[in-house]
Coordinates of C-alpha atoms and ligand atoms in Angstrom, one line a residue:
X23 CA -15.0 17.1 -2.6
X24 CA -13.3 20.9 -1.9
X25 CA -9.1 21.0 -0.2
X26 CA -9.0 21.8 3.3
X27 CA -5.3 23.6 4.0
X28 CA -3.6 21.9 6.7
X29 CA -1.2 24.4 8.9
X30 CA 1.0 23.3 11.4
X31 CA 2.1 25.4 14.2
X32 CA 3.6 22.3 16.2
X33 CA 6.7 24.4 16.1
X34 CA 6.4 28.0 16.5
X35 CA 2.6 27.7 19.1
X36 CA 3.4 24.2 20.1
X37 CA 6.6 25.8 21.4
X38 CA 4.4 28.3 23.4
X39 CA 3.9 24.9 26.0
X40 CA 5.0 25.7 29.1
X41 CA 7.7 23.7 30.2
X42 CA 8.7 23.5 26.5
X43 CA 12.1 24.2 24.4
X44 CA 13.2 22.1 21.4
X45 CA 16.8 22.2 20.6
X46 CA 17.2 22.6 16.4
X47 CA 18.0 19.4 15.4
X48 CA 14.5 18.0 17.1
X49 CA 12.8 21.1 15.0
X50 CA 14.3 19.6 11.9
X51 CA 13.5 16.1 12.8
X52 CA 9.7 17.0 13.3
X53 CA 9.3 19.8 10.3
X54 CA 10.9 15.9 8.1
X55 CA 8.4 14.2 9.7
X56 CA 5.6 16.9 9.1
X57 CA 6.3 16.8 5.5
X58 CA 6.3 13.0 5.3
X59 CA 2.8 13.5 7.3
X60 CA 1.9 16.0 4.5
X61 CA 0.7 19.5 6.0
X62 CA 0.8 22.1 3.8
X63 CA 2.1 24.8 5.8
X64 CA 4.8 24.4 8.5
X65 CA 5.0 27.4 10.8
X66 CA 8.4 26.8 12.0
X67 CA 9.4 30.0 14.5
X68 CA 9.0 33.5 15.3
X69 CA 12.8 34.7 13.8
X70 CA 13.0 38.0 15.1
X71 CA 12.6 36.4 18.8
X72 CA 15.6 35.0 19.1
X73 CA 18.6 33.5 17.1
X74 CA 17.7 30.1 18.3
X75 CA 14.1 30.2 16.3
X76 CA 15.6 32.3 13.5
X77 CA 18.0 29.3 13.2
X78 CA 15.3 26.6 13.0
X79 CA 13.8 28.6 10.3
X80 CA 16.4 29.1 7.9
X81 CA 17.4 24.8 8.4
X82 CA 13.9 24.0 8.1
X83 CA 13.7 26.2 5.2
X84 CA 16.2 25.3 3.6
X85 CA 15.7 21.4 4.2
X86 CA 12.3 20.6 3.0
X87 CA 11.1 20.8 -0.7
X88 CA 7.3 20.3 -0.2
X89 CA 5.3 22.5 2.5
X90 CA 5.3 26.3 2.6
X91 CA 7.7 27.4 5.8
X92 CA 6.1 30.2 7.2
X93 CA 7.7 32.6 9.7
X94 CA 5.9 34.8 12.4
X95 CA 6.3 38.2 12.5
X96 CA 4.5 41.4 14.4
X97 CA 3.8 44.9 12.6
X98 CA 7.4 45.9 12.3
X99 CA 9.8 46.3 10.3
X100 CA 12.6 44.6 11.7
X101 CA 10.2 41.6 12.7
X102 CA 9.1 41.4 9.1
X103 CA 13.0 41.8 7.7
X104 CA 14.0 38.8 9.9
X105 CA 11.2 36.4 9.5
X106 CA 12.0 37.1 5.4
X107 CA 15.6 36.6 6.0
X108 CA 15.5 33.3 7.9
X109 CA 13.0 32.4 5.3
X110 CA 15.5 33.0 1.9
X111 CA 16.4 29.1 1.6
X112 CA 12.8 28.2 1.4
X113 CA 11.3 26.7 -1.5
X114 CA 7.5 28.0 -0.7
X115 CA 7.6 30.7 1.8
X116 CA 4.8 32.6 3.8
X117 CA 5.0 35.0 6.1
X118 CA 2.3 35.6 8.6
X119 CA 2.0 39.0 9.9
X120 CA -0.2 39.3 13.5
X121 CA -1.2 42.1 15.4
X122 CA -4.9 42.2 17.7
X123 CA -8.5 42.8 16.9
X124 CA -9.8 43.5 20.3
X125 CA -10.3 46.3 22.4
X126 CA -9.0 45.2 25.6
X127 CA -5.5 44.2 23.7
X128 CA -5.5 47.5 22.1
X129 CA -6.0 49.0 25.0
X130 CA -3.4 47.1 26.9
X131 CA -0.9 45.5 25.4
X132 CA -0.1 47.0 21.9
X133 CA -1.3 50.7 23.1
X134 CA -2.2 52.1 19.7
X135 CA -6.0 53.2 18.9
X136 CA -7.6 51.5 16.1
X137 CA -6.5 53.4 13.9
X138 CA -2.7 53.1 14.1
X139 CA -3.4 49.3 14.6
X140 CA -4.7 49.3 10.7
X141 CA -1.6 51.9 9.3
X142 CA 0.6 49.5 11.2
X143 CA -1.2 46.2 9.3
X144 CA -1.3 47.8 6.6
X145 CA 2.5 48.8 6.4
X146 CA 3.6 45.4 7.0
X147 CA 1.3 43.3 4.8
X148 CA 2.7 45.1 2.3
X149 CA 6.3 44.7 3.5
X150 CA 5.8 41.4 3.5
X151 CA 4.9 41.6 0.2
X152 CA 7.9 42.5 -1.0
X153 CA 9.6 39.6 -0.1
X154 CA 6.8 36.8 -0.8
X155 CA 4.0 36.3 -2.3
X156 CA 2.2 34.5 0.0
X157 CA 1.6 36.3 3.3
X158 CA -0.8 35.9 5.8
X159 CA -2.5 38.3 8.4
X160 CA -3.7 37.6 11.6
X161 CA -5.6 39.5 14.5
X162 CA -5.2 38.1 17.9
X163 CA -8.3 37.8 20.1
X164 CA -11.0 38.2 17.1
X165 CA -13.7 36.3 19.5
X166 CA -14.0 39.2 21.8
X167 CA -13.5 41.7 19.0
X168 CA -15.9 44.5 18.0
X169 CA -16.9 43.3 14.5
X170 CA -16.7 46.4 12.6
X171 CA -13.5 47.3 13.8
X172 CA -12.6 43.6 12.8
X173 CA -14.1 43.7 9.0
X174 CA -11.5 47.5 8.5
X175 CA -8.7 45.7 9.7
X176 CA -9.2 42.5 7.1
X177 CA -10.3 44.5 5.1
X178 CA -7.4 46.8 4.7
X179 CA -5.0 43.7 5.4
X180 CA -6.6 42.5 2.5
X181 CA -5.9 45.5 0.0
X182 CA -2.6 46.0 1.3
X183 CA -1.9 41.8 -0.5
X184 CA -2.5 39.7 2.2
X185 CA -3.7 35.9 0.7
X186 CA -4.6 34.1 3.8
X187 CA -6.6 35.5 7.0
X188 CA -6.4 33.6 9.7
X189 CA -9.5 34.4 12.8
X190 CA -7.8 33.2 16.1
X191 CA -9.6 32.8 18.8
X192 CA -6.8 33.6 21.2
X193 CA -7.8 32.8 24.4
X194 CA -10.7 29.7 23.9
X195 CA -13.6 32.3 24.4
X196 CA -16.0 31.3 21.1
X197 CA -18.3 28.6 20.8
X198 CA -18.5 26.5 18.1
X199 CA -22.0 28.1 16.7
X200 CA -21.0 32.0 17.6
X201 CA -17.3 31.3 15.7
X202 CA -19.5 29.6 12.8
X203 CA -21.2 33.0 12.2
X204 CA -17.9 34.9 13.0
X205 CA -16.0 33.0 10.1
X206 CA -19.2 33.7 8.1
X207 CA -19.5 37.5 8.8
X208 CA -15.8 38.2 7.9
X209 CA -16.4 35.6 4.3
X210 CA -19.4 38.0 3.5
X211 CA -18.6 41.6 4.8
X212 CA -14.8 41.9 3.7
X213 CA -14.8 43.0 0.5
X214 CA -11.8 40.5 -1.4
X215 CA -12.7 38.3 1.4
X216 CA -13.9 35.7 -0.9
X217 CA -10.9 36.1 -3.2
X218 CA -8.5 34.8 -0.3
X219 CA -7.8 31.6 2.0
X220 CA -9.6 31.8 5.4
X221 CA -8.3 30.3 8.1
X222 CA -9.2 28.8 11.8
X223 CA -6.8 29.3 14.8
X224 CA -8.6 28.2 18.1
X225 CA -7.6 27.8 21.4
X226 CA -8.8 24.7 23.6
X227 CA -9.7 27.3 27.0
X228 CA -12.9 25.7 27.0
X229 CA -11.9 22.1 25.7
X230 CA -14.1 23.2 22.2
X231 CA -10.6 24.3 19.6
X232 CA -11.4 21.1 17.4
X233 CA -15.4 21.4 17.4
X234 CA -14.9 25.4 17.0
X235 CA -12.4 24.7 14.1
X236 CA -14.8 22.3 12.3
X237 CA -17.0 24.5 12.8
X238 CA -15.4 27.2 10.9
X239 CA -14.7 24.4 8.3
X240 CA -18.5 23.9 8.1
X241 CA -18.6 28.1 7.7
X242 CA -16.4 27.9 4.8
X243 CA -12.8 28.2 6.0
X244 CA -10.5 26.9 4.2
X245 CA -7.4 26.3 6.3
X246 CA -7.2 24.5 9.6
X247 CA -4.2 26.0 12.1
X248 CA -3.3 23.1 14.5
X249 CA -0.9 21.0 16.4
X250 CA 0.2 17.5 16.8
X251 CA -1.3 16.4 20.2
X252 CA -3.4 19.7 20.4
X253 CA -0.2 21.2 22.2
X254 CA 0.1 25.2 22.7
X255 CA 0.3 28.2 24.9
X256 CA -2.3 27.2 28.5
X257 CA -4.4 24.5 26.9
X258 CA -2.8 24.4 23.7
X259 CA -5.1 24.5 20.1
X260 CA -6.8 22.4 17.8
X261 CA -5.5 18.9 17.6
X262 CA -4.3 18.0 14.2
X263 CA -5.0 14.4 14.8
X264 CA -8.4 15.2 15.9
X265 CA -9.0 17.7 13.2
X266 CA -8.1 15.6 10.5
X267 CA -9.6 12.5 11.6
X268 CA -13.1 13.8 12.4
X269 CA -13.1 15.6 8.5
X270 CA -11.9 11.5 7.0
X271 CA -13.9 9.6 9.0
X272 CA -17.3 11.8 8.8
X273 CA -16.2 13.3 4.8
X274 CA -19.9 11.5 4.4
X275 CA -20.8 14.9 6.2
X276 CA -18.2 17.7 5.4
X277 CA -17.3 16.8 1.9
X278 CA -13.5 17.8 2.6
X279 CA -10.5 16.3 2.3
X280 CA -7.1 16.8 3.3
X281 CA -3.2 16.4 2.0
X282 CA -2.8 14.3 5.5
X283 CA -1.3 10.7 5.2
X284 CA -3.1 9.5 8.2
X285 CA -1.0 6.2 8.5
X286 CA 1.7 8.7 10.0
X287 CA -0.7 10.1 12.3
X288 CA 0.4 8.0 15.3
X289 CA 4.1 8.4 14.1
X290 CA 4.2 11.7 14.4
X291 CA 2.7 11.8 17.2
X292 CA 5.0 10.1 19.5
X293 CA 7.8 12.3 17.9
X294 CA 6.1 15.3 19.0
X295 CA 5.5 13.7 22.6
X296 CA 9.3 12.5 22.7
X297 CA 10.5 15.4 22.2
X298 CA 8.5 17.7 23.9
X299 CA 8.2 15.5 26.9
X300 CA 4.7 16.3 26.6
X301 CA 3.0 13.2 27.7
X302 CA -0.2 11.8 25.6
X303 CA -2.7 11.4 28.3
X304 CA -4.3 7.7 27.7
X305 CA -7.9 8.4 26.8
X306 CA -6.6 11.2 24.1
X307 CA -8.9 10.6 20.8
X308 CA -7.1 8.9 18.1
X309 CA -3.4 8.9 19.3
X310 CA -4.2 8.1 23.3
X311 CA -3.3 4.4 24.0
X312 CA -6.9 3.5 25.2
X313 CA -7.9 5.0 21.9
X314 CA -8.1 1.6 20.3
X315 CA -8.3 0.1 23.1
X316 CA -11.6 -2.1 24.6
X317 CA -12.2 -3.3 28.0
X318 CA -15.7 -3.7 28.9
X319 CA -17.0 -8.1 28.0
X320 CA -19.6 -6.6 25.7
X321 CA -17.3 -4.4 23.4
X322 CA -15.0 -7.3 23.2
X323 CA -17.6 -9.5 21.9
X324 CA -18.8 -7.3 19.2
X325 CA -15.1 -6.0 18.0
X326 CA -13.9 -9.8 17.5
X327 CA -16.9 -10.1 16.0
X328 CA -17.4 -7.7 13.6
X329 CA -14.5 -3.6 14.8
X330 CA -17.0 -1.7 13.5
X331 CA -20.0 -2.2 16.4
X332 CA -17.1 -0.2 18.1
X333 CA -14.5 1.9 16.0
X334 CA -15.2 4.4 13.7
X335 CA -12.2 4.2 12.4
X336 CA -9.6 1.9 12.2
X337 CA -6.1 1.8 14.1
X338 CA -4.1 0.9 11.3
X339 CA -5.5 4.0 9.7
X340 CA -3.8 6.5 11.8
X341 CA -0.5 4.2 12.1
X342 CA -1.0 1.8 14.9
X343 CA -1.3 -2.0 15.3
X344 CA -2.5 -3.5 17.8
X345 CA 1.3 -4.0 19.4
X346 CA 1.2 -7.4 17.6
X347 CA 4.0 -9.9 18.5
X348 CA 6.4 -9.3 15.3
X349 CA 9.4 -10.8 16.0
X350 CA 11.1 -13.4 18.5
X351 CA 14.4 -14.1 19.0
X352 CA 14.9 -16.4 16.6
X353 CA 13.9 -13.3 14.1
X354 CA 17.1 -12.9 11.4
X355 CA 18.0 -9.2 9.9
X356 CA 16.0 -9.8 6.9
X357 CA 12.8 -10.7 8.4
X358 CA 14.0 -7.8 11.2
X359 CA 13.9 -5.4 8.2
X360 CA 11.0 -6.4 6.5
X361 CA 8.9 -5.7 9.9
X362 CA 10.0 -2.4 9.7
X363 CA 9.2 -1.6 6.2
X364 CA 5.6 -3.2 7.0
X365 CA 5.6 -1.3 9.7
X366 CA 6.2 2.0 7.2
X367 CA 10.1 2.8 8.4
X368 CA 12.4 2.8 5.5
X369 CA 15.9 3.0 7.2
X370 CA 19.8 3.0 6.0
X371 CA 21.4 0.0 6.4
X372 CA 23.6 1.1 9.3
X373 CA 20.4 2.0 10.8
X374 CA 18.7 -1.0 10.5
X375 CA 22.5 -3.0 11.7
X376 CA 21.9 -0.2 14.9
X377 CA 18.3 -1.3 15.4
X378 CA 18.9 -5.0 14.9
X379 CA 21.5 -4.6 17.7
X380 CA 18.7 -3.5 20.2
X381 CA 16.6 -5.4 18.8
X382 CA 18.3 -8.7 19.9
X383 CA 19.4 -7.0 23.5
X384 CA 16.4 -6.2 23.9
X385 CA 15.0 -10.2 22.7
X386 CA 17.6 -11.4 25.9
X387 CA 15.0 -9.5 28.2
X388 CA 11.6 -10.1 26.8
X389 CA 10.1 -13.1 25.3
X390 CA 7.7 -11.3 23.3
X391 CA 8.8 -8.2 21.0
X392 CA 5.5 -6.5 19.9
X393 CA 5.6 -3.6 17.2
X394 CA 4.9 -1.2 20.0
X395 CA 8.5 -2.2 21.3
X396 CA 10.2 -1.9 17.7
X397 CA 8.6 1.6 17.9
X398 CA 10.1 3.0 21.1
X399 CA 13.6 1.3 20.1
X400 CA 13.4 3.4 16.4
X401 CA 11.8 6.6 18.6
X402 CA 14.9 5.9 21.1
X403 CA 16.9 6.1 18.7
X404 CA 16.0 9.1 16.4
X405 CA 17.7 11.5 18.9
X406 CA 21.1 10.0 19.5
X407 CA 24.0 11.8 19.1
X408 CA 27.5 10.7 19.6
X409 CA 28.2 8.6 22.3
X410 CA 30.7 10.5 24.5
X411 CA 29.3 8.8 27.6
X412 CA 28.4 5.0 27.4
X413 CA 26.8 3.8 30.2
X414 CA 28.5 0.0 31.2
X415 CA 26.1 -1.2 33.6
X416 CA 23.9 0.4 36.7
X417 CA 23.4 -1.7 40.1
X418 CA 21.4 -0.7 42.5
X419 CA 20.0 -1.8 46.1
X420 CA 17.1 -0.2 47.6
X421 CA 13.8 -1.6 49.6
X422 CA 12.0 -1.2 53.2
X423 CA 14.1 0.2 55.7
X424 CA 17.2 0.7 54.0
X425 CA 19.6 3.9 52.5
X426 CA 19.5 3.4 48.3
X427 CA 22.5 2.7 47.1
X428 CA 23.9 2.6 43.6
X429 CA 26.5 1.9 41.6
X430 CA 27.5 3.2 37.8
X431 CA 30.2 2.3 35.3
X432 CA 30.3 4.7 32.7
X433 CA 32.6 4.8 29.6
X434 CA 33.9 8.0 28.5
X435 CA 37.0 9.3 25.8
X436 CA 39.2 9.5 28.8
X437 CA 38.3 6.0 30.0
X438 CA 35.9 3.8 31.7
X439 CA 34.7 5.6 35.8
X440 CA 32.9 3.6 38.4
X441 CA 30.9 5.7 41.1
X442 CA 28.8 4.7 43.9
X443 CA 26.0 7.1 45.8
X444 CA 23.7 6.8 48.1
X445 CA 19.8 9.2 47.1
X446 CA 16.4 9.0 48.0
X447 CA 15.2 6.7 46.2
X448 CA 17.1 4.2 43.7
X449 CA 17.1 6.5 40.6
X450 CA 18.5 9.4 42.9
X451 CA 21.4 7.3 44.0
X452 CA 21.9 6.4 40.4
X453 CA 21.6 10.1 39.2
X454 CA 24.1 11.5 42.1
X455 CA 26.8 8.7 40.9
X456 CA 26.3 9.6 37.2
X457 CA 26.7 13.1 38.5
X458 CA 30.0 12.1 39.9
X459 CA 31.6 10.8 37.3
X460 CA 30.4 13.3 34.7
X461 CA 31.4 16.1 36.9
X462 CA 27.6 18.4 34.9
X463 CA 25.6 19.4 37.4
X464 CA 22.0 19.0 36.2
X465 CA 18.9 19.9 37.9
X466 CA 16.2 17.6 36.9
X467 CA 13.2 19.6 35.8
X468 CA 10.3 16.8 34.7
X469 CA 10.8 13.2 34.7
X470 CA 8.3 10.6 33.4
X471 CA 7.9 7.0 32.9
X472 CA 5.1 5.3 30.7
X473 CA 5.1 1.6 30.4
X474 CA 5.2 0.4 26.6
X475 CA 2.8 -2.6 26.3
X476 CA 1.8 -4.6 28.9
X477 CA 3.0 -7.8 30.9
X478 CA 5.2 -8.0 33.5
X479 CA 8.2 -7.4 31.1
X480 CA 7.1 -4.7 29.2
X481 CA 9.9 -1.8 28.4
X482 CA 9.8 1.4 30.6
X483 CA 10.2 4.4 28.6
X484 CA 11.8 7.2 30.8
X485 CA 11.2 10.9 29.3
X486 CA 13.4 13.8 31.4
X487 CA 13.8 17.2 31.1
X488 CA 17.4 18.6 32.4
X489 CA 18.9 21.9 32.6
X490 CA 22.6 22.5 32.8
X491 CA 23.8 26.6 33.9
X492 CA 27.2 27.6 33.5
X493 CA 28.2 30.9 34.3
X494 CA 31.2 32.7 32.0
X495 CA 32.6 36.0 33.6
X496 CA 29.1 38.3 34.5
X497 CA 26.8 35.7 32.0
X498 CA 24.5 32.6 32.8
X499 CA 23.5 30.5 30.6
X500 CA 20.7 27.7 31.1
X501 CA 20.3 25.0 28.8
X502 CA 17.6 22.5 28.9
X503 CA 17.9 19.2 27.2
X504 CA 15.8 16.3 26.8
X505 CA 16.4 13.0 27.7
X506 CA 15.0 9.1 26.4
X507 CA 15.9 5.9 28.0
X508 CA 14.3 2.5 27.7
X509 CA 14.8 -1.2 29.3
X510 CA 13.0 -3.8 31.0
X511 CA 14.2 -2.1 34.6
X512 CA 13.2 1.4 34.8
X513 CA 16.0 2.3 37.2
X514 CA 18.4 1.1 33.8
X515 CA 16.3 3.2 31.9
X516 CA 16.2 6.1 34.2
X517 CA 19.9 6.0 33.8
X518 CA 19.8 5.8 30.1
X519 CA 18.0 9.1 29.8
X520 CA 20.1 10.9 31.9
X521 CA 23.7 9.6 29.8
X522 CA 21.0 10.6 27.0
X523 CA 20.8 14.4 28.6
X524 CA 24.8 14.1 29.2
X525 CA 25.8 13.1 25.2
X526 CA 23.6 16.0 23.4
X527 CA 24.8 18.1 25.9
X528 CA 28.7 16.9 24.9
X529 CA 27.3 17.1 21.1
X530 CA 25.7 20.9 22.2
X531 CA 21.9 20.2 20.9
X532 CA 20.7 21.9 24.0
X533 CA 18.7 24.4 24.1
X534 CA 19.7 28.0 25.7
X535 CA 17.3 29.3 27.1
X536 CA 17.7 33.4 27.8
X537 CA 15.2 36.2 28.9
X538 CA 13.2 36.1 25.4
X539 CA 13.6 39.1 23.2
X540 CA 10.3 40.0 22.7
X541 CA 6.9 38.7 24.0
X542 CA 5.2 35.9 22.5
X543 CA 1.6 35.8 21.7
Ligands
LIG15 O1 -3.7 32.7 19.5 C1 -3.3 33.1 18.9 O2 -4.3 34.4 18.2 C2 -2.0 32.9 17.8 C3 -1.8 34.1 16.9 C4 -0.1 34.7 16.1 C5 -2.1 33.6 15.4 O3 -0.8 32.1 18.0
LIG16 ZN1 -2.2 30.9 19.0

């Protein structure tokens, strides 16, 4: 079996998903989980673009020791030096230098001649090699580029010291057989290509990113660039979980292995969905809610008799169980810890105690507590910050023909406050009342409600993205924050999500977004 490297770009290309911004603490949490998942390379950011990106790359580089930490840079001295500076604390570092390969990009975007692009690439790869022995080189838009130019460009990059050559299908234009052919041609016609790693980077504009990546692997690529849940620019990137499970489930066909601990897939996917606020569609392969659900009677009958009648991989392999009943009102702390451990979570005493308290609160409201509920409790705790604001109670009245009204009580470090407000619906009324107490005007950018499990007493999980704008003299600054709330009552879950946002703003973990300093790829 030969080894395929998994290069995760959730924190870089994934963060380019429209509407997504991750703060540094969230990026570090995701990076730690990616290390647990076993990815080989983490592309942690594009340091020249903002101080936030720079800081995130540096902190991740300092914290993680297993994966290679990679930073993106254009073919410019300033970009490469900034990437190198951000990567300084890394145990293993990579600089990813990129330019463009197609006439369309050269003429309209770079405004450079082919020779100028080659010269800048040579100088940049050489400069990057002064900082690290691991340099990746990419030319955007390879699938719409002239082959002869790509051969010259990549040959020059290899000669200058690139150790991985990445062949991006930046616009998701390639068909699997064409992309495989491109990889083959690159491998066979570029001097030195046999001595470096060949990488794929596919976008999903035509829904072919995973198919194209696999086709490239079949043609000799040894690294796949991908993101959790397939998030990324426009239609997104190759889904890590899909490509990994295709290689794993059909290893008879591919004959390759990866370093991914597949049982960590579901947990990683949920964390990314939670922090980015990008929901996973229920029918999404491998990690969607329905991926292991059997609806038709004939299917149910089949899987009861033998799972393999309709399942090509088991839910457990990707870290899921069927939301089984695991605990009840009478379960004690020791049994709770054992359940966490069986589910793959090892926490310190303090964390177990906090979760146990939340679990007991949940048992008072819900008869059957499932592994899905416990996972949701853990997720809700993961991104917690100190509670400057504590929600004490929410009451509301709404119904046909009446104006919704809500009363909320909130504890802050200066006392307990109560406010009432009316609104366009119960959630709006609650949010207005909370805003009155906190005195922080927030703009709700997105609101999402998801049911955890099934049944009338199912938990409601609310995920919101809000922004807060401040004006200091002539300077306007907008912070973006995600908040999550969990409750069997969806209005209360909504209130909790709002309070989570308030606490994050108070803790200063909002992501400040100003005008980007450079255009991102
Ligand atoms: O899509 C793309 O071409 C990229 C490059 C920076 C690799 O993201
Ligand atoms: Zn990309």
